[in-house]
């Protein structure tokens, strides 16, 4: 497959051109990659108004993913999430819908800030039996019930896969949304690879209208590389506004290093990537089976993610991560309850063996019986926008009972809200703050007593 961005930059470097444009390093090496670090000048195209090499590369990506349109982001899925909510607001205004989005509580904090910036209302969808703060996704029955009782929102927003490797039933959720005439938006940041499995599980394959992928999370792209995908079912009016939706929130100085990595990934995906990914999934399945037989408890359903719940083995996730860090084995995520490892085709077979040997060398201890606090349903005091744009103060959490959370920065790592901005902090929230080691939070200032 052609790589028009990479080819353009490579040819430019070979010409030894006089660089009278940005960046200031002028292509002279400090770290080694500076010659490839260019900017938007004649011939280099313009991200968010692409008509040349970037547009060609994006069209290559769209064909690989089966999308009606794919746009690049050099600022991660965070930028794409903001753009999706902006488009949801436009969709509401163009179609006379309530400017609201229904979402699961496992939404990333960027979702909250984007809702506040756009002024969208948020209707939270709660699962019947949440396992933890990290595993509280949207269930089809809950969505159906919500749509039976509430005025139709502009969109439904789903996070899948979640950080623990749980996958929502996107096909069933899509069917509900299609029947009710509601857009389905999916934060697929952790699942860019899903389209290339033997049985594709990507949101585009399962009926989502718009979704974002963090290419850098599971594909061999540089940090910050992401996609905003539109399916054939996405409204044409939103496709016309797509680049502008990104440009509203994006930097005007996108990284061409990141764009080149997205371009190069197209060639990888068009090659033997599917076969290599299948091998990785099989190795991960085999590792999971052996660790389970050794006594480790597992969570999640992602084929290339390993989520350990090591309390039954006698360790918190934090303690086991510290133990393996002594062997220079570093995990994507750990907290008191879980330990998450991510594998890709770039993970060589020897790495699987190294992890297995290290885990199986850990002596088993009596189980830790403490359970994580379950998420509550905090009372809403104001809209997210009102809370985030109010005067705020930073207080110790023990002084925050009854106060209104102002900032989405308070969250259970990795950035899942315990309390959303605009909600009142209750006793259950305080328990969660203490459990996850959160000591302070921003709350809305209260007027002084007269």
mmCIF file with all atom_site columns, C-alpha atoms in Angstrom, residues 101-241:
data_model
loop_
_atom_site.group_PDB
_atom_site.id
_atom_site.type_symbol
_atom_site.label_atom_id
_atom_site.label_alt_id
_atom_site.label_comp_id
_atom_site.label_asym_id
_atom_site.label_entity_id
_atom_site.label_seq_id
_atom_site.pdbx_PDB_ins_code
_atom_site.Cartn_x
_atom_site.Cartn_y
_atom_site.Cartn_z
_atom_site.occupancy
_atom_site.B_iso_or_equiv
_atom_site.pdbx_formal_charge
_atom_site.auth_seq_id
_atom_site.auth_comp_id
_atom_site.auth_asym_id
_atom_site.auth_atom_id
_atom_site.pdbx_PDB_model_num
ATOM 1   C CA . UNK A 1 101 ? -26.163 12.350  25.318 1.00 0.00 ? 101 UNK A CA 1
ATOM 2   C CA . UNK A 1 102 ? -26.763 9.136   27.263 1.00 0.00 ? 102 UNK A CA 1
ATOM 3   C CA . UNK A 1 103 ? -23.562 7.484   28.495 1.00 0.00 ? 103 UNK A CA 1
ATOM 4   C CA . UNK A 1 104 ? -22.202 4.779   30.750 1.00 0.00 ? 104 UNK A CA 1
ATOM 5   C CA . UNK A 1 105 ? -20.400 5.791   33.931 1.00 0.00 ? 105 UNK A CA 1
ATOM 6   C CA . UNK A 1 106 ? -17.149 4.299   32.636 1.00 0.00 ? 106 UNK A CA 1
ATOM 7   C CA . UNK A 1 107 ? -16.716 7.225   30.249 1.00 0.00 ? 107 UNK A CA 1
ATOM 8   C CA . UNK A 1 108 ? -13.283 8.857   30.205 1.00 0.00 ? 108 UNK A CA 1
ATOM 9   C CA . UNK A 1 109 ? -12.936 12.267  31.844 1.00 0.00 ? 109 UNK A CA 1
ATOM 10  C CA . UNK A 1 110 ? -12.505 13.850  28.384 1.00 0.00 ? 110 UNK A CA 1
ATOM 11  C CA . UNK A 1 111 ? -16.143 12.954  27.743 1.00 0.00 ? 111 UNK A CA 1
ATOM 12  C CA . UNK A 1 112 ? -17.141 15.103  30.711 1.00 0.00 ? 112 UNK A CA 1
ATOM 13  C CA . UNK A 1 113 ? -15.027 18.075  29.723 1.00 0.00 ? 113 UNK A CA 1
ATOM 14  C CA . UNK A 1 114 ? -16.338 17.802  26.159 1.00 0.00 ? 114 UNK A CA 1
ATOM 15  C CA . UNK A 1 115 ? -19.930 17.748  27.408 1.00 0.00 ? 115 UNK A CA 1
ATOM 16  C CA . UNK A 1 116 ? -19.214 20.844  29.480 1.00 0.00 ? 116 UNK A CA 1
ATOM 17  C CA . UNK A 1 117 ? -17.545 22.662  26.583 1.00 0.00 ? 117 UNK A CA 1
ATOM 18  C CA . UNK A 1 118 ? -20.381 21.894  24.178 1.00 0.00 ? 118 UNK A CA 1
ATOM 19  C CA . UNK A 1 119 ? -23.157 22.417  26.724 1.00 0.00 ? 119 UNK A CA 1
ATOM 20  C CA . UNK A 1 120 ? -24.598 18.948  26.169 1.00 0.00 ? 120 UNK A CA 1
ATOM 21  C CA . UNK A 1 121 ? -26.581 17.464  29.023 1.00 0.00 ? 121 UNK A CA 1
ATOM 22  C CA . UNK A 1 122 ? -25.491 14.017  30.203 1.00 0.00 ? 122 UNK A CA 1
ATOM 23  C CA . UNK A 1 123 ? -27.956 11.273  31.118 1.00 0.00 ? 123 UNK A CA 1
ATOM 24  C CA . UNK A 1 124 ? -26.101 8.494   32.932 1.00 0.00 ? 124 UNK A CA 1
ATOM 25  C CA . UNK A 1 125 ? -26.910 4.859   32.194 1.00 0.00 ? 125 UNK A CA 1
ATOM 26  C CA . UNK A 1 126 ? -26.236 2.494   35.101 1.00 0.00 ? 126 UNK A CA 1
ATOM 27  C CA . UNK A 1 127 ? -25.719 -1.286  34.892 1.00 0.00 ? 127 UNK A CA 1
ATOM 28  C CA . UNK A 1 128 ? -27.803 -3.543  37.103 1.00 0.00 ? 128 UNK A CA 1
ATOM 29  C CA . UNK A 1 129 ? -24.794 -5.160  38.773 1.00 0.00 ? 129 UNK A CA 1
ATOM 30  C CA . UNK A 1 130 ? -21.595 -3.123  38.398 1.00 0.00 ? 130 UNK A CA 1
ATOM 31  C CA . UNK A 1 131 ? -18.445 -5.074  39.193 1.00 0.00 ? 131 UNK A CA 1
ATOM 32  C CA . UNK A 1 132 ? -16.396 -1.983  39.957 1.00 0.00 ? 132 UNK A CA 1
ATOM 33  C CA . UNK A 1 133 ? -15.924 1.633   38.976 1.00 0.00 ? 133 UNK A CA 1
ATOM 34  C CA . UNK A 1 134 ? -13.990 0.458   35.936 1.00 0.00 ? 134 UNK A CA 1
ATOM 35  C CA . UNK A 1 135 ? -16.583 -2.067  34.788 1.00 0.00 ? 135 UNK A CA 1
ATOM 36  C CA . UNK A 1 136 ? -19.881 -0.216  34.607 1.00 0.00 ? 136 UNK A CA 1
ATOM 37  C CA . UNK A 1 137 ? -20.723 -0.207  30.921 1.00 0.00 ? 137 UNK A CA 1
ATOM 38  C CA . UNK A 1 138 ? -23.984 0.247   29.045 1.00 0.00 ? 138 UNK A CA 1
ATOM 39  C CA . UNK A 1 139 ? -26.337 -2.726  28.784 1.00 0.00 ? 139 UNK A CA 1
ATOM 40  C CA . UNK A 1 140 ? -28.944 -3.052  25.986 1.00 0.00 ? 140 UNK A CA 1
ATOM 41  C CA . UNK A 1 141 ? -31.835 -3.568  28.425 1.00 0.00 ? 141 UNK A CA 1
ATOM 42  C CA . UNK A 1 142 ? -30.883 -0.471  30.402 1.00 0.00 ? 142 UNK A CA 1
ATOM 43  C CA . UNK A 1 143 ? -30.670 1.553   27.201 1.00 0.00 ? 143 UNK A CA 1
ATOM 44  C CA . UNK A 1 144 ? -34.064 0.303   26.031 1.00 0.00 ? 144 UNK A CA 1
ATOM 45  C CA . UNK A 1 145 ? -35.625 1.193   29.378 1.00 0.00 ? 145 UNK A CA 1
ATOM 46  C CA . UNK A 1 146 ? -34.038 4.636   29.328 1.00 0.00 ? 146 UNK A CA 1
ATOM 47  C CA . UNK A 1 147 ? -35.347 5.393   25.837 1.00 0.00 ? 147 UNK A CA 1
ATOM 48  C CA . UNK A 1 148 ? -38.825 4.244   26.905 1.00 0.00 ? 148 UNK A CA 1
ATOM 49  C CA . UNK A 1 149 ? -38.976 6.826   29.679 1.00 0.00 ? 149 UNK A CA 1
ATOM 50  C CA . UNK A 1 150 ? -36.947 9.832   28.509 1.00 0.00 ? 150 UNK A CA 1
ATOM 51  C CA . UNK A 1 151 ? -37.151 12.285  25.653 1.00 0.00 ? 151 UNK A CA 1
ATOM 52  C CA . UNK A 1 152 ? -34.935 11.135  22.798 1.00 0.00 ? 152 UNK A CA 1
ATOM 53  C CA . UNK A 1 153 ? -31.336 12.362  23.172 1.00 0.00 ? 153 UNK A CA 1
ATOM 54  C CA . UNK A 1 154 ? -29.009 13.357  20.361 1.00 0.00 ? 154 UNK A CA 1
ATOM 55  C CA . UNK A 1 155 ? -26.784 10.325  20.883 1.00 0.00 ? 155 UNK A CA 1
ATOM 56  C CA . UNK A 1 156 ? -25.823 7.338   22.989 1.00 0.00 ? 156 UNK A CA 1
ATOM 57  C CA . UNK A 1 157 ? -22.153 7.161   23.999 1.00 0.00 ? 157 UNK A CA 1
ATOM 58  C CA . UNK A 1 158 ? -20.490 3.848   24.822 1.00 0.00 ? 158 UNK A CA 1
ATOM 59  C CA . UNK A 1 159 ? -16.964 3.059   26.013 1.00 0.00 ? 159 UNK A CA 1
ATOM 60  C CA . UNK A 1 160 ? -15.836 -0.328  24.700 1.00 0.00 ? 160 UNK A CA 1
ATOM 61  C CA . UNK A 1 161 ? -13.427 -1.965  25.295 1.00 0.00 ? 161 UNK A CA 1
ATOM 62  C CA . UNK A 1 162 ? -12.999 -0.629  28.801 1.00 0.00 ? 162 UNK A CA 1
ATOM 63  C CA . UNK A 1 163 ? -9.710  -0.553  30.661 1.00 0.00 ? 163 UNK A CA 1
ATOM 64  C CA . UNK A 1 164 ? -10.203 -4.045  32.069 1.00 0.00 ? 164 UNK A CA 1
ATOM 65  C CA . UNK A 1 165 ? -10.883 -5.594  28.670 1.00 0.00 ? 165 UNK A CA 1
ATOM 66  C CA . UNK A 1 166 ? -14.663 -5.843  28.933 1.00 0.00 ? 166 UNK A CA 1
ATOM 67  C CA . UNK A 1 167 ? -16.504 -5.518  25.622 1.00 0.00 ? 167 UNK A CA 1
ATOM 68  C CA . UNK A 1 168 ? -19.976 -4.031  25.349 1.00 0.00 ? 168 UNK A CA 1
ATOM 69  C CA . UNK A 1 169 ? -22.584 -5.690  23.154 1.00 0.00 ? 169 UNK A CA 1
ATOM 70  C CA . UNK A 1 170 ? -22.237 -3.078  20.426 1.00 0.00 ? 170 UNK A CA 1
ATOM 71  C CA . UNK A 1 171 ? -24.366 -5.040  17.951 1.00 0.00 ? 171 UNK A CA 1
ATOM 72  C CA . UNK A 1 172 ? -27.322 -5.156  20.367 1.00 0.00 ? 172 UNK A CA 1
ATOM 73  C CA . UNK A 1 173 ? -26.854 -1.523  21.413 1.00 0.00 ? 173 UNK A CA 1
ATOM 74  C CA . UNK A 1 174 ? -26.702 -0.526  17.761 1.00 0.00 ? 174 UNK A CA 1
ATOM 75  C CA . UNK A 1 175 ? -29.956 -2.341  17.054 1.00 0.00 ? 175 UNK A CA 1
ATOM 76  C CA . UNK A 1 176 ? -31.672 -0.444  19.877 1.00 0.00 ? 176 UNK A CA 1
ATOM 77  C CA . UNK A 1 177 ? -30.305 2.889   18.659 1.00 0.00 ? 177 UNK A CA 1
ATOM 78  C CA . UNK A 1 178 ? -31.275 2.144   15.057 1.00 0.00 ? 178 UNK A CA 1
ATOM 79  C CA . UNK A 1 179 ? -34.876 1.333   16.057 1.00 0.00 ? 179 UNK A CA 1
ATOM 80  C CA . UNK A 1 180 ? -35.122 4.526   18.112 1.00 0.00 ? 180 UNK A CA 1
ATOM 81  C CA . UNK A 1 181 ? -33.395 6.837   15.647 1.00 0.00 ? 181 UNK A CA 1
ATOM 82  C CA . UNK A 1 182 ? -30.509 7.705   17.961 1.00 0.00 ? 182 UNK A CA 1
ATOM 83  C CA . UNK A 1 183 ? -26.855 8.104   16.985 1.00 0.00 ? 183 UNK A CA 1
ATOM 84  C CA . UNK A 1 184 ? -24.464 5.566   18.486 1.00 0.00 ? 184 UNK A CA 1
ATOM 85  C CA . UNK A 1 185 ? -21.027 6.963   19.335 1.00 0.00 ? 185 UNK A CA 1
ATOM 86  C CA . UNK A 1 186 ? -18.321 4.600   20.607 1.00 0.00 ? 186 UNK A CA 1
ATOM 87  C CA . UNK A 1 187 ? -15.085 5.371   22.405 1.00 0.00 ? 187 UNK A CA 1
ATOM 88  C CA . UNK A 1 188 ? -13.080 2.496   20.950 1.00 0.00 ? 188 UNK A CA 1
ATOM 89  C CA . UNK A 1 189 ? -9.742  3.951   22.050 1.00 0.00 ? 189 UNK A CA 1
ATOM 90  C CA . UNK A 1 190 ? -8.498  0.549   23.240 1.00 0.00 ? 190 UNK A CA 1
ATOM 91  C CA . UNK A 1 191 ? -9.827  -1.402  20.262 1.00 0.00 ? 191 UNK A CA 1
ATOM 92  C CA . UNK A 1 192 ? -8.252  -0.186  17.014 1.00 0.00 ? 192 UNK A CA 1
ATOM 93  C CA . UNK A 1 193 ? -7.064  -3.756  16.351 1.00 0.00 ? 193 UNK A CA 1
ATOM 94  C CA . UNK A 1 194 ? -10.530 -5.322  16.690 1.00 0.00 ? 194 UNK A CA 1
ATOM 95  C CA . UNK A 1 195 ? -11.359 -5.034  12.982 1.00 0.00 ? 195 UNK A CA 1
ATOM 96  C CA . UNK A 1 196 ? -8.404  -7.268  12.111 1.00 0.00 ? 196 UNK A CA 1
ATOM 97  C CA . UNK A 1 197 ? -9.246  -10.265 14.306 1.00 0.00 ? 197 UNK A CA 1
ATOM 98  C CA . UNK A 1 198 ? -10.495 -13.470 12.617 1.00 0.00 ? 198 UNK A CA 1
ATOM 99  C CA . UNK A 1 199 ? -13.957 -12.523 13.945 1.00 0.00 ? 199 UNK A CA 1
ATOM 100 C CA . UNK A 1 200 ? -14.035 -8.698  13.684 1.00 0.00 ? 200 UNK A CA 1
ATOM 101 C CA . UNK A 1 201 ? -15.381 -6.936  16.780 1.00 0.00 ? 201 UNK A CA 1
ATOM 102 C CA . UNK A 1 202 ? -14.737 -3.323  15.807 1.00 0.00 ? 202 UNK A CA 1
ATOM 103 C CA . UNK A 1 203 ? -17.659 -0.905  16.369 1.00 0.00 ? 203 UNK A CA 1
ATOM 104 C CA . UNK A 1 204 ? -17.770 -0.217  12.616 1.00 0.00 ? 204 UNK A CA 1
ATOM 105 C CA . UNK A 1 205 ? -18.363 -3.935  12.062 1.00 0.00 ? 205 UNK A CA 1
ATOM 106 C CA . UNK A 1 206 ? -21.154 -3.986  14.651 1.00 0.00 ? 206 UNK A CA 1
ATOM 107 C CA . UNK A 1 207 ? -23.266 -0.983  13.674 1.00 0.00 ? 207 UNK A CA 1
ATOM 108 C CA . UNK A 1 208 ? -21.836 2.112   15.380 1.00 0.00 ? 208 UNK A CA 1
ATOM 109 C CA . UNK A 1 209 ? -22.355 5.393   13.536 1.00 0.00 ? 209 UNK A CA 1
ATOM 110 C CA . UNK A 1 210 ? -19.169 7.166   14.657 1.00 0.00 ? 210 UNK A CA 1
ATOM 111 C CA . UNK A 1 211 ? -16.245 5.921   16.727 1.00 0.00 ? 211 UNK A CA 1
ATOM 112 C CA . UNK A 1 212 ? -12.718 6.830   17.689 1.00 0.00 ? 212 UNK A CA 1
ATOM 113 C CA . UNK A 1 213 ? -9.654  4.572   17.876 1.00 0.00 ? 213 UNK A CA 1
ATOM 114 C CA . UNK A 1 214 ? -6.353  5.319   19.565 1.00 0.00 ? 214 UNK A CA 1
ATOM 115 C CA . UNK A 1 215 ? -3.968  3.860   17.007 1.00 0.00 ? 215 UNK A CA 1
ATOM 116 C CA . UNK A 1 216 ? -1.081  4.324   19.415 1.00 0.00 ? 216 UNK A CA 1
ATOM 117 C CA . UNK A 1 217 ? -2.648  2.095   22.071 1.00 0.00 ? 217 UNK A CA 1
ATOM 118 C CA . UNK A 1 218 ? -2.757  -1.178  20.129 1.00 0.00 ? 218 UNK A CA 1
ATOM 119 C CA . UNK A 1 219 ? -1.241  -0.505  16.690 1.00 0.00 ? 219 UNK A CA 1
ATOM 120 C CA . UNK A 1 220 ? 2.428   0.334   15.955 1.00 0.00 ? 220 UNK A CA 1
ATOM 121 C CA . UNK A 1 221 ? 1.831   4.107   15.831 1.00 0.00 ? 221 UNK A CA 1
ATOM 122 C CA . UNK A 1 222 ? 3.405   6.949   17.779 1.00 0.00 ? 222 UNK A CA 1
ATOM 123 C CA . UNK A 1 223 ? 1.755   8.240   20.948 1.00 0.00 ? 223 UNK A CA 1
ATOM 124 C CA . UNK A 1 224 ? -1.054  10.634  20.038 1.00 0.00 ? 224 UNK A CA 1
ATOM 125 C CA . UNK A 1 225 ? -2.009  8.871   16.796 1.00 0.00 ? 225 UNK A CA 1
ATOM 126 C CA . UNK A 1 226 ? -5.756  8.269   16.515 1.00 0.00 ? 226 UNK A CA 1
ATOM 127 C CA . UNK A 1 227 ? -8.646  7.859   14.086 1.00 0.00 ? 227 UNK A CA 1
ATOM 128 C CA . UNK A 1 228 ? -12.130 9.309   13.884 1.00 0.00 ? 228 UNK A CA 1
ATOM 129 C CA . UNK A 1 229 ? -14.223 6.829   11.868 1.00 0.00 ? 229 UNK A CA 1
ATOM 130 C CA . UNK A 1 230 ? -17.635 7.321   10.238 1.00 0.00 ? 230 UNK A CA 1
ATOM 131 C CA . UNK A 1 231 ? -19.745 4.375   9.112  1.00 0.00 ? 231 UNK A CA 1
ATOM 132 C CA . UNK A 1 232 ? -22.073 4.282   6.118  1.00 0.00 ? 232 UNK A CA 1
ATOM 133 C CA . UNK A 1 233 ? -24.954 4.920   8.544  1.00 0.00 ? 233 UNK A CA 1
ATOM 134 C CA . UNK A 1 234 ? -23.547 8.232   9.804  1.00 0.00 ? 234 UNK A CA 1
ATOM 135 C CA . UNK A 1 235 ? -25.663 11.215  8.690  1.00 0.00 ? 235 UNK A CA 1
ATOM 136 C CA . UNK A 1 236 ? -24.246 12.937  5.610  1.00 0.00 ? 236 UNK A CA 1
ATOM 137 C CA . UNK A 1 237 ? -24.554 16.323  7.311  1.00 0.00 ? 237 UNK A CA 1
ATOM 138 C CA . UNK A 1 238 ? -22.138 15.189  10.026 1.00 0.00 ? 238 UNK A CA 1
ATOM 139 C CA . UNK A 1 239 ? -19.637 13.894  7.486  1.00 0.00 ? 239 UNK A CA 1
ATOM 140 C CA . UNK A 1 240 ? -19.611 17.360  5.936  1.00 0.00 ? 240 UNK A CA 1
ATOM 141 C CA . UNK A 1 241 ? -18.815 18.892  9.339  1.00 0.00 ? 241 UNK A CA 1
#
